[in-house]
């Protein structure tokens, strides 16, 4: 896995996305496999399914199925690390600028940032909390979701699925 340090994973983006999910940055495991949220124990894929975004539980290797469902994946910072806390505030801020440009280009209906602390730093939104945000990024509404990493003990799988489901409901309603 150490060989994956600093590696990147291609964004999974395209036109007409209902939701573009943005992780903080890829794990070393994800970089080694080339699949987003691939580390065993990461709860992104189960949360996506339990919330109703996907008709079945997808394996990270099936990520190419997401655009047909109106979903995409990117990261605030492209560089893979063992832990997100290895990223500097400057990297998160620079990544926020890059993410803003990506969102402005593709115009998904919603941008979902997975990790409130990273969102606060990357976009200078110190008071941000989980849920819909008042501000937009690249002209797109933002929804902050909990980080699905297994290291985030504050949110269990049912809590994550409930938060994801609130976004799914918004993304399939009049705004999405």
mmCIF file of C-alpha atoms in Angstrom:
data_model
loop_
_atom_site.group_PDB
_atom_site.id
_atom_site.type_symbol
_atom_site.label_atom_id
_atom_site.label_comp_id
_atom_site.label_asym_id
_atom_site.label_seq_id
_atom_site.Cartn_x
_atom_site.Cartn_y
_atom_site.Cartn_z
ATOM 1 C CA UNK A 1 0.000 0.000 0.000
ATOM 2 C CA UNK A 2 2.861 2.415 0.661
ATOM 3 C CA UNK A 3 3.488 2.537 -3.085
ATOM 4 C CA UNK A 4 0.029 4.080 -3.466
ATOM 5 C CA UNK A 5 0.937 7.133 -1.346
ATOM 6 C CA UNK A 6 0.402 10.276 -3.374
ATOM 7 C CA UNK A 7 -1.385 8.426 -6.186
ATOM 8 C CA UNK A 8 -4.702 9.688 -7.560
ATOM 9 C CA UNK A 9 -7.924 8.104 -8.822
ATOM 10 C CA UNK A 10 -9.796 9.460 -11.854
ATOM 11 C CA UNK A 11 -12.968 11.383 -11.085
ATOM 12 C CA UNK A 12 -16.228 9.686 -11.948
ATOM 13 C CA UNK A 13 -18.079 12.658 -13.446
ATOM 14 C CA UNK A 14 -20.248 13.502 -16.385
ATOM 15 C CA UNK A 15 -23.293 15.462 -17.489
ATOM 16 C CA UNK A 16 -26.693 15.349 -15.816
ATOM 17 C CA UNK A 17 -25.599 14.046 -12.408
ATOM 18 C CA UNK A 18 -28.168 14.285 -9.638
ATOM 19 C CA UNK A 19 -25.417 14.125 -7.018
ATOM 20 C CA UNK A 20 -21.654 14.436 -7.198
ATOM 21 C CA UNK A 21 -20.202 12.898 -4.043
ATOM 22 C CA UNK A 22 -16.857 14.304 -2.942
ATOM 23 C CA UNK A 23 -14.747 12.360 -0.510
ATOM 24 C CA UNK A 24 -11.970 14.101 1.388
ATOM 25 C CA UNK A 25 -9.198 12.225 -0.437
ATOM 26 C CA UNK A 26 -8.519 8.646 -1.545
ATOM 27 C CA UNK A 27 -7.186 6.099 0.901
ATOM 28 C CA UNK A 28 -4.046 4.197 0.013
ATOM 29 C CA UNK A 29 -6.240 1.145 -0.542
ATOM 30 C CA UNK A 30 -8.455 3.043 -2.974
ATOM 31 C CA UNK A 31 -5.429 4.363 -4.849
ATOM 32 C CA UNK A 32 -3.970 0.853 -5.078
ATOM 33 C CA UNK A 33 -7.232 -0.579 -6.468
ATOM 34 C CA UNK A 34 -8.262 2.446 -8.549
ATOM 35 C CA UNK A 35 -11.734 2.436 -6.974
ATOM 36 C CA UNK A 36 -13.307 5.133 -4.806
ATOM 37 C CA UNK A 37 -14.181 4.252 -1.200
ATOM 38 C CA UNK A 38 -12.628 0.805 -1.684
ATOM 39 C CA UNK A 39 -11.079 0.251 1.747
ATOM 40 C CA UNK A 40 -12.810 -2.561 3.624
ATOM 41 C CA UNK A 41 -14.717 -0.983 6.476
ATOM 42 C CA UNK A 42 -15.608 2.150 4.535
ATOM 43 C CA UNK A 43 -19.373 2.555 4.730
ATOM 44 C CA UNK A 44 -19.960 4.650 1.591
ATOM 45 C CA UNK A 45 -21.307 1.821 -0.585
ATOM 46 C CA UNK A 46 -23.610 0.335 2.105
ATOM 47 C CA UNK A 47 -24.902 3.848 2.920
ATOM 48 C CA UNK A 48 -25.528 4.562 -0.755
ATOM 49 C CA UNK A 49 -27.595 1.386 -1.031
ATOM 50 C CA UNK A 50 -29.449 1.595 2.286
ATOM 51 C CA UNK A 51 -30.457 5.189 1.523
ATOM 52 C CA UNK A 52 -32.025 4.175 -1.797
ATOM 53 C CA UNK A 53 -29.499 5.738 -4.167
ATOM 54 C CA UNK A 54 -28.642 2.322 -5.642
ATOM 55 C CA UNK A 55 -30.984 -0.624 -6.241
ATOM 56 C CA UNK A 56 -28.453 -3.055 -4.750
ATOM 57 C CA UNK A 57 -25.220 -2.948 -2.800
ATOM 58 C CA UNK A 58 -22.477 -2.179 -5.291
ATOM 59 C CA UNK A 59 -18.872 -3.259 -4.862
ATOM 60 C CA UNK A 60 -16.307 -0.474 -5.357
ATOM 61 C CA UNK A 61 -15.197 -2.235 -8.555
ATOM 62 C CA UNK A 62 -18.697 -1.515 -9.942
ATOM 63 C CA UNK A 63 -18.346 2.257 -9.557
ATOM 64 C CA UNK A 64 -18.746 2.736 -13.327
ATOM 65 C CA UNK A 65 -22.464 1.943 -12.852
ATOM 66 C CA UNK A 66 -23.027 5.150 -10.894
ATOM 67 C CA UNK A 67 -23.297 7.707 -13.731
ATOM 68 C CA UNK A 68 -26.243 5.775 -15.214
ATOM 69 C CA UNK A 69 -27.916 6.311 -11.826
ATOM 70 C CA UNK A 70 -27.125 10.043 -11.952
ATOM 71 C CA UNK A 71 -24.288 9.774 -9.436
ATOM 72 C CA UNK A 72 -20.608 10.660 -9.562
ATOM 73 C CA UNK A 73 -17.572 10.645 -7.281
ATOM 74 C CA UNK A 74 -14.597 12.952 -6.830
ATOM 75 C CA UNK A 75 -12.429 14.129 -3.928
ATOM 76 C CA UNK A 76 -11.568 17.462 -2.351
ATOM 77 C CA UNK A 77 -7.881 16.498 -2.521
ATOM 78 C CA UNK A 78 -6.732 14.044 -5.190
ATOM 79 C CA UNK A 79 -3.617 12.790 -3.338
ATOM 80 C CA UNK A 80 -3.973 9.433 -1.559
ATOM 81 C CA UNK A 81 -2.926 9.178 2.083
ATOM 82 C CA UNK A 82 -3.273 6.631 4.849
ATOM 83 C CA UNK A 83 -5.517 9.021 6.796
ATOM 84 C CA UNK A 84 -7.316 12.233 5.870
ATOM 85 C CA UNK A 85 -5.715 14.019 8.817
ATOM 86 C CA UNK A 86 -2.398 13.824 6.913
ATOM 87 C CA UNK A 87 -3.657 16.601 4.625
ATOM 88 C CA UNK A 88 -2.618 20.177 5.382
ATOM 89 C CA UNK A 89 -5.114 23.028 5.544
ATOM 90 C CA UNK A 90 -3.400 24.506 2.464
ATOM 91 C CA UNK A 91 -4.018 21.268 0.521
ATOM 92 C CA UNK A 92 -7.686 21.284 1.504
ATOM 93 C CA UNK A 93 -8.089 24.939 0.494
ATOM 94 C CA UNK A 94 -6.386 24.324 -2.869
ATOM 95 C CA UNK A 95 -8.541 21.217 -3.320
ATOM 96 C CA UNK A 96 -11.633 23.298 -2.599
ATOM 97 C CA UNK A 97 -10.726 25.623 -5.466
ATOM 98 C CA UNK A 98 -10.215 22.642 -7.793
ATOM 99 C CA UNK A 99 -13.525 21.107 -6.692
ATOM 100 C CA UNK A 100 -15.309 24.419 -7.274
ATOM 101 C CA UNK A 101 -14.052 24.493 -10.875
ATOM 102 C CA UNK A 102 -15.096 20.860 -11.432
ATOM 103 C CA UNK A 103 -18.578 21.518 -10.068
ATOM 104 C CA UNK A 104 -18.949 24.710 -12.122
ATOM 105 C CA UNK A 105 -18.031 22.731 -15.250
ATOM 106 C CA UNK A 106 -20.350 19.734 -14.765
ATOM 107 C CA UNK A 107 -23.212 21.398 -12.833
ATOM 108 C CA UNK A 108 -24.562 18.403 -10.875
ATOM 109 C CA UNK A 109 -27.877 19.067 -9.155
ATOM 110 C CA UNK A 110 -26.144 18.667 -5.774
ATOM 111 C CA UNK A 111 -22.589 18.471 -4.480
ATOM 112 C CA UNK A 112 -22.317 16.197 -1.445
ATOM 113 C CA UNK A 113 -19.117 16.675 0.558
ATOM 114 C CA UNK A 114 -18.387 13.685 2.796
ATOM 115 C CA UNK A 115 -16.733 15.144 5.864
ATOM 116 C CA UNK A 116 -17.775 18.286 7.706
ATOM 117 C CA UNK A 117 -14.320 19.143 9.076
ATOM 118 C CA UNK A 118 -12.718 18.974 5.630
ATOM 119 C CA UNK A 119 -15.587 21.035 4.192
ATOM 120 C CA UNK A 120 -15.146 23.713 6.865
ATOM 121 C CA UNK A 121 -11.441 24.005 6.062
ATOM 122 C CA UNK A 122 -11.614 23.721 2.261
ATOM 123 C CA UNK A 123 -14.353 26.327 1.890
ATOM 124 C CA UNK A 124 -13.771 28.549 4.960
ATOM 125 C CA UNK A 125 -17.180 27.667 6.377
ATOM 126 C CA UNK A 126 -16.323 27.399 10.083
ATOM 127 C CA UNK A 127 -19.950 27.076 11.196
ATOM 128 C CA UNK A 128 -20.964 24.409 8.682
ATOM 129 C CA UNK A 129 -22.790 21.356 9.979
ATOM 130 C CA UNK A 130 -24.153 18.143 8.509
ATOM 131 C CA UNK A 131 -26.979 18.696 6.036
ATOM 132 C CA UNK A 132 -27.860 21.246 3.358
ATOM 133 C CA UNK A 133 -25.756 24.416 3.283
ATOM 134 C CA UNK A 134 -26.920 27.962 2.622
ATOM 135 C CA UNK A 135 -24.017 28.666 0.262
ATOM 136 C CA UNK A 136 -23.489 27.136 -3.155
ATOM 137 C CA UNK A 137 -20.233 25.976 -4.721
ATOM 138 C CA UNK A 138 -19.790 26.644 -8.410
ATOM 139 C CA UNK A 139 -23.456 27.663 -8.475
ATOM 140 C CA UNK A 140 -24.532 24.239 -7.162
ATOM 141 C CA UNK A 141 -26.348 23.491 -3.875
ATOM 142 C CA UNK A 142 -24.145 21.767 -1.289
ATOM 143 C CA UNK A 143 -25.058 19.036 1.158
ATOM 144 C CA UNK A 144 -22.516 17.992 3.785
ATOM 145 C CA UNK A 145 -22.620 14.338 4.791
ATOM 146 C CA UNK A 146 -20.666 12.552 7.511
ATOM 147 C CA UNK A 147 -17.380 10.961 6.501
ATOM 148 C CA UNK A 148 -18.221 7.265 5.810
ATOM 149 C CA UNK A 149 -14.756 6.086 6.876
ATOM 150 C CA UNK A 150 -14.768 3.309 9.423
ATOM 151 C CA UNK A 151 -12.625 5.647 11.545
ATOM 152 C CA UNK A 152 -15.633 7.965 12.023
ATOM 153 C CA UNK A 153 -17.173 6.398 15.122
ATOM 154 C CA UNK A 154 -19.611 9.302 15.601
ATOM 155 C CA UNK A 155 -21.877 7.934 12.861
ATOM 156 C CA UNK A 156 -22.945 4.309 12.618
ATOM 157 C CA UNK A 157 -24.260 2.777 9.395
ATOM 158 C CA UNK A 158 -27.931 3.496 10.192
ATOM 159 C CA UNK A 159 -27.071 7.144 10.945
ATOM 160 C CA UNK A 160 -25.140 7.431 7.692
ATOM 161 C CA UNK A 161 -27.952 5.862 5.684
ATOM 162 C CA UNK A 162 -30.455 8.290 7.230
ATOM 163 C CA UNK A 163 -28.274 11.292 6.288
ATOM 164 C CA UNK A 164 -27.732 9.958 2.745
ATOM 165 C CA UNK A 165 -31.489 9.332 2.421
ATOM 166 C CA UNK A 166 -32.283 12.953 3.287
ATOM 167 C CA UNK A 167 -30.063 14.050 0.401
ATOM 168 C CA UNK A 168 -31.602 11.442 -1.931
ATOM 169 C CA UNK A 169 -35.072 12.773 -1.133
ATOM 170 C CA UNK A 170 -33.952 16.349 -1.865
ATOM 171 C CA UNK A 171 -32.173 15.282 -5.069
ATOM 172 C CA UNK A 172 -35.259 13.551 -6.454
ATOM 173 C CA UNK A 173 -37.647 16.369 -5.523
ATOM 174 C CA UNK A 174 -38.302 19.676 -7.305
ATOM 175 C CA UNK A 175 -34.730 20.946 -6.665
ATOM 176 C CA UNK A 176 -33.153 17.794 -8.076
#
